[in-house]
PDB file of C-alpha atoms and ligand atoms in Angstrom:
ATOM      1  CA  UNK A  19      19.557  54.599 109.187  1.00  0.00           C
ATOM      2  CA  UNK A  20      18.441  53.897 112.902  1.00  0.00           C
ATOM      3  CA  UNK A  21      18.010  50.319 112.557  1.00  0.00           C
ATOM      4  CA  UNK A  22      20.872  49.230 110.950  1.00  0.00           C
ATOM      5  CA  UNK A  23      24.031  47.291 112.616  1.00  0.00           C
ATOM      6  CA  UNK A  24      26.613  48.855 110.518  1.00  0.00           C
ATOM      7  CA  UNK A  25      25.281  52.462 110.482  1.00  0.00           C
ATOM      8  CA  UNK A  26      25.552  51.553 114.210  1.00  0.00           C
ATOM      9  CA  UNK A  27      28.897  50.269 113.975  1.00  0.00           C
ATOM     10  CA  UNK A  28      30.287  53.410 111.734  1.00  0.00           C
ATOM     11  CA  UNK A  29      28.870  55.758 114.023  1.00  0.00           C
ATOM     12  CA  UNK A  30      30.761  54.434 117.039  1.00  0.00           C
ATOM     13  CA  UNK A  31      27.675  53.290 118.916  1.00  0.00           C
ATOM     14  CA  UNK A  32      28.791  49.592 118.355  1.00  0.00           C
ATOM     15  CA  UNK A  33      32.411  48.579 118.936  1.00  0.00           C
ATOM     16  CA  UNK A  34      34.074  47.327 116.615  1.00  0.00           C
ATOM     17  CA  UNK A  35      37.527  46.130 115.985  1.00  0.00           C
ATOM     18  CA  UNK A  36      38.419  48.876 112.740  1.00  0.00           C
ATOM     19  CA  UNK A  37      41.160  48.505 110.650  1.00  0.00           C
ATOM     20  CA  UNK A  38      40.573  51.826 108.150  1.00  0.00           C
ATOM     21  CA  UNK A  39      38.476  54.553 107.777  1.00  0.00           C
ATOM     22  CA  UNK A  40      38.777  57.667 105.897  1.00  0.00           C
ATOM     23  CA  UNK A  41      35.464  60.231 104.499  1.00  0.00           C
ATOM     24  CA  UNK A  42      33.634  57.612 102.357  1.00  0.00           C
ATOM     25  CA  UNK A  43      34.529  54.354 104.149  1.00  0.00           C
ATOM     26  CA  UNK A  44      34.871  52.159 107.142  1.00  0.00           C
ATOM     27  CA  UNK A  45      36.560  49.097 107.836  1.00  0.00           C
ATOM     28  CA  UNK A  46      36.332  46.452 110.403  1.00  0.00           C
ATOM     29  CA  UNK A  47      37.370  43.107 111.409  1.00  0.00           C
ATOM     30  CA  UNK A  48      34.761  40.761 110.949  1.00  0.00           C
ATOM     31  CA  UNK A  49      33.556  39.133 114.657  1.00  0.00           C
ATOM     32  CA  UNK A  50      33.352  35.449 112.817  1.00  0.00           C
ATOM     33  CA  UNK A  51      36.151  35.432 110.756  1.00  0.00           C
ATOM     34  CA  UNK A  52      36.526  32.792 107.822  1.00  0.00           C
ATOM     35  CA  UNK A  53      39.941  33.843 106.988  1.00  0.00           C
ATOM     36  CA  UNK A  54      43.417  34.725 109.042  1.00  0.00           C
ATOM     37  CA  UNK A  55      42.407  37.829 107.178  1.00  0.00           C
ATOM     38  CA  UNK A  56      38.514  38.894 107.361  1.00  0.00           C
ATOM     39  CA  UNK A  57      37.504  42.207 107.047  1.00  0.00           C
ATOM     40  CA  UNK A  58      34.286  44.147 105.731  1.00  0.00           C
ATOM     41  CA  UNK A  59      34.551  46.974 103.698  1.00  0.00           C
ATOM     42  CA  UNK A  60      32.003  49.244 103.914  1.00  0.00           C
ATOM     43  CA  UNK A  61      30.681  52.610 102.525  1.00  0.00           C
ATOM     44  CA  UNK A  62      29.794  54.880 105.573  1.00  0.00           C
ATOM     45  CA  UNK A  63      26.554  56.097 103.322  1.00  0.00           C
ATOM     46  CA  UNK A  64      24.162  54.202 103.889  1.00  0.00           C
ATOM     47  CA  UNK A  65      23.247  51.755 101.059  1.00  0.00           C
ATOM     48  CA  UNK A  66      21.447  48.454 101.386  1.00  0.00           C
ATOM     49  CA  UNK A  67      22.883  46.507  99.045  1.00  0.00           C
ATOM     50  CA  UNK A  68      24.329  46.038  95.444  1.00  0.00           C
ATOM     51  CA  UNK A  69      21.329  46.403  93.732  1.00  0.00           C
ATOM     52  CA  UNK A  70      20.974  49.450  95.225  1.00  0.00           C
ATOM     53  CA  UNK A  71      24.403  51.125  93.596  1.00  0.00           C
ATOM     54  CA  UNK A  72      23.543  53.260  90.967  1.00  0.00           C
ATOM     55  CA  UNK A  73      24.847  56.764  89.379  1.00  0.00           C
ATOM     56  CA  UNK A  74      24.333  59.028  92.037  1.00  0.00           C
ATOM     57  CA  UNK A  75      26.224  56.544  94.711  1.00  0.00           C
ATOM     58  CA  UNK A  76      29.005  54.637  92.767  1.00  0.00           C
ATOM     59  CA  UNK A  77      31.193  56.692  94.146  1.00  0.00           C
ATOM     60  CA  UNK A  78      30.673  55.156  97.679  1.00  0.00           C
ATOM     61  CA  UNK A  79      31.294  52.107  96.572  1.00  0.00           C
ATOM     62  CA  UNK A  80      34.709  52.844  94.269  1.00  0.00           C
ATOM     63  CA  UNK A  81      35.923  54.268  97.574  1.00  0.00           C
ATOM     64  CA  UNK A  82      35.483  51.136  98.959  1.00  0.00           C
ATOM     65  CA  UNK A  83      37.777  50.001  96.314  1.00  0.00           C
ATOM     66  CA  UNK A  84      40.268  52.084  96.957  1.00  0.00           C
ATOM     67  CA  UNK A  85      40.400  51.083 100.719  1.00  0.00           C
ATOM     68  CA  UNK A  86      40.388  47.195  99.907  1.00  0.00           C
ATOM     69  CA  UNK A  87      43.922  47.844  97.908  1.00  0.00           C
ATOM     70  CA  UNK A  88      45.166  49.779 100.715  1.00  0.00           C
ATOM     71  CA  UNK A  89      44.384  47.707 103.293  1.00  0.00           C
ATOM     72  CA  UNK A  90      45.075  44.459 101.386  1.00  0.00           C
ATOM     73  CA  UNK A  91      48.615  46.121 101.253  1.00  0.00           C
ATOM     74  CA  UNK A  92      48.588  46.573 105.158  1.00  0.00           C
ATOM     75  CA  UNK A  93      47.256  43.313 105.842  1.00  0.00           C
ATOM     76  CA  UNK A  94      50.293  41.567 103.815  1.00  0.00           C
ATOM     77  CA  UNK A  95      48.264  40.318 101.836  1.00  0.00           C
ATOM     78  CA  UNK A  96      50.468  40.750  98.429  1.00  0.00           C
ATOM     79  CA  UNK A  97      50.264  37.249  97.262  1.00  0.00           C
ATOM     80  CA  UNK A  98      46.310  37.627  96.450  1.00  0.00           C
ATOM     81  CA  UNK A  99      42.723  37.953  98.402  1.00  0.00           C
ATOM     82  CA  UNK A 100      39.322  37.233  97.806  1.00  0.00           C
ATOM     83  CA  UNK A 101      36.398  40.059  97.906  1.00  0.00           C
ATOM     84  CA  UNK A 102      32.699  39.242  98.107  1.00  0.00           C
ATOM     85  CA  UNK A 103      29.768  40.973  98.215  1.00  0.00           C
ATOM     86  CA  UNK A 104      26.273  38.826  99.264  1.00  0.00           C
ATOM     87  CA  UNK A 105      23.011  40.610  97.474  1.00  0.00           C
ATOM     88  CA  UNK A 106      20.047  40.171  98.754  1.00  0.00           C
ATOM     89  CA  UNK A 107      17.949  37.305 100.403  1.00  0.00           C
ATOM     90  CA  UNK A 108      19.020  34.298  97.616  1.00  0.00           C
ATOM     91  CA  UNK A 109      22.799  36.234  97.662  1.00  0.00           C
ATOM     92  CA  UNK A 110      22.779  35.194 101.805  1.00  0.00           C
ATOM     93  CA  UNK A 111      22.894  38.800 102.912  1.00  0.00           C
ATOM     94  CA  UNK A 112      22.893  39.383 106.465  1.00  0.00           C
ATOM     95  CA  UNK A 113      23.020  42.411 106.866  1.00  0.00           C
ATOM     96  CA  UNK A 114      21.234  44.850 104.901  1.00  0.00           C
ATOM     97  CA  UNK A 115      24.169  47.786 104.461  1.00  0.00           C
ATOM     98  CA  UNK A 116      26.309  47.226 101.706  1.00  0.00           C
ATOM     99  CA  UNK A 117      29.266  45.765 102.489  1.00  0.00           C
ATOM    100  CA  UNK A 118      32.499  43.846 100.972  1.00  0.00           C
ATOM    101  CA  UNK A 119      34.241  40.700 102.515  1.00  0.00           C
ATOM    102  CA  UNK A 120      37.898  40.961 102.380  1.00  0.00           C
ATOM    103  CA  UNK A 121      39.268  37.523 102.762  1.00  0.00           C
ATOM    104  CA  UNK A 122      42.674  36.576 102.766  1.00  0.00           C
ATOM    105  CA  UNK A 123      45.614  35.387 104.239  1.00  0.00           C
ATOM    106  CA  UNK A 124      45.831  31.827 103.122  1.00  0.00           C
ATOM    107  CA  UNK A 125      45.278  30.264  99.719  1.00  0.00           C
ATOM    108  CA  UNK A 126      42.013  29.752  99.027  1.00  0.00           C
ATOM    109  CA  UNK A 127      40.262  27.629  96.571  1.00  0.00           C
ATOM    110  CA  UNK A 128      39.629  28.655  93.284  1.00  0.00           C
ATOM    111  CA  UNK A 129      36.270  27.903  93.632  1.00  0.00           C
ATOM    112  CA  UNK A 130      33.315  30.734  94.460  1.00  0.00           C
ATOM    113  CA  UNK A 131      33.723  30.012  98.581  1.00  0.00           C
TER     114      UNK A 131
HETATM  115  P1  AMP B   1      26.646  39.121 105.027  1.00  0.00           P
HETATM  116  O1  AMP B   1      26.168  37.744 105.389  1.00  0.00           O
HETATM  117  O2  AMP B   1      27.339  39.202 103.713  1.00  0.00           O
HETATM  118  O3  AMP B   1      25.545  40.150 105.181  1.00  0.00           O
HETATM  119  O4  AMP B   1      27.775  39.457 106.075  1.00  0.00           O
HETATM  120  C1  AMP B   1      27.525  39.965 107.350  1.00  0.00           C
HETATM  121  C2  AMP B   1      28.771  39.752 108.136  1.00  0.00           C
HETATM  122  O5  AMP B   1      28.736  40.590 109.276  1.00  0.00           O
HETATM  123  C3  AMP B   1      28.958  38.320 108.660  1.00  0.00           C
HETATM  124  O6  AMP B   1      30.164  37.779 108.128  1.00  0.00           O
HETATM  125  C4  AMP B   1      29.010  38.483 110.176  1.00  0.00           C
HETATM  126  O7  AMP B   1      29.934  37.632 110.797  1.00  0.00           O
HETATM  127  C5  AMP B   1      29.396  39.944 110.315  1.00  0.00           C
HETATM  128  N1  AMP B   1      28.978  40.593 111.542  1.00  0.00           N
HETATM  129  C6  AMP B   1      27.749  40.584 112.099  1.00  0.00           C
HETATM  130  N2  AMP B   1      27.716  41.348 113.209  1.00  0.00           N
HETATM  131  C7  AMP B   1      28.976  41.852 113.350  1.00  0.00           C
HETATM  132  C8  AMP B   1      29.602  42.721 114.300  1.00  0.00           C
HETATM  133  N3  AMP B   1      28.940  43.230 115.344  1.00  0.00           N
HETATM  134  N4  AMP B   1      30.915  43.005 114.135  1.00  0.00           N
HETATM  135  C9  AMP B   1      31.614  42.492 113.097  1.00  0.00           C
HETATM  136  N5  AMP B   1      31.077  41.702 112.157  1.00  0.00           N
HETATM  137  C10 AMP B   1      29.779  41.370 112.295  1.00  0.00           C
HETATM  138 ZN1   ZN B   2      23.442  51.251 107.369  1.00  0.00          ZN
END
């Protein structure tokens, strides 16, 4: 995608300050963090959002999965995190390439935020 931040960001073309990558995924600190620990998880396919994620792509996004444990595990983070994922306009998505929050690093509330 040529207009998108993240595709942008994946490719290199945009710094970024990563933290993983591997075939499926890439993973970068977030630049407004909300957490000691903030990091977005995202597929490096191209997919807008969660309502997007269907048969054909799920893979993408258990990749992402995968990653989050791993780098959870690097981060220190073995007494819990919180992931997120904002859908859409009313879900207060940003940025339109699908992409999990990684929070963590100090107890958060057990409410949603
Ligand atoms: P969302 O609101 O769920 O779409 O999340 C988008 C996230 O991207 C926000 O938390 C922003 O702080 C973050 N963000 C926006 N631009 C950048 C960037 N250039 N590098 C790192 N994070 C960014
Ligand atoms: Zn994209």
């Amino acid at each position: 995608m040529d207009d998108c931040l993240f595709c942008k960001i994946i490719a290199g073309d945009i710094p970024s300050t990563k933290v993983y990558e591997d075939d499926y995924v890439f993973a970068f600190r977030d630049i407004n963090p909300q957490a000691p620990v903030h990091i977005l998880v995202t597929p490096k396919k191209h997919i807008c959002c969660a309502r997007a994620v269907n048969a054909d792509n799920s893979l993408h996004v258990a990749k992402c999965f995968e990653a989050i444990a791993k780098i959870a595990k690097d981060e220190g983070l073995d007494n819990g995190y919180r992931v997120i994922n904002n859908c859409g306009e009313d879900g207060g998505q940003t940025v339109m390439h699908l992409h999990f929050h990684l929070l963590g690093g100090v107890k958060l509330g057990e409410k949603v935020i």
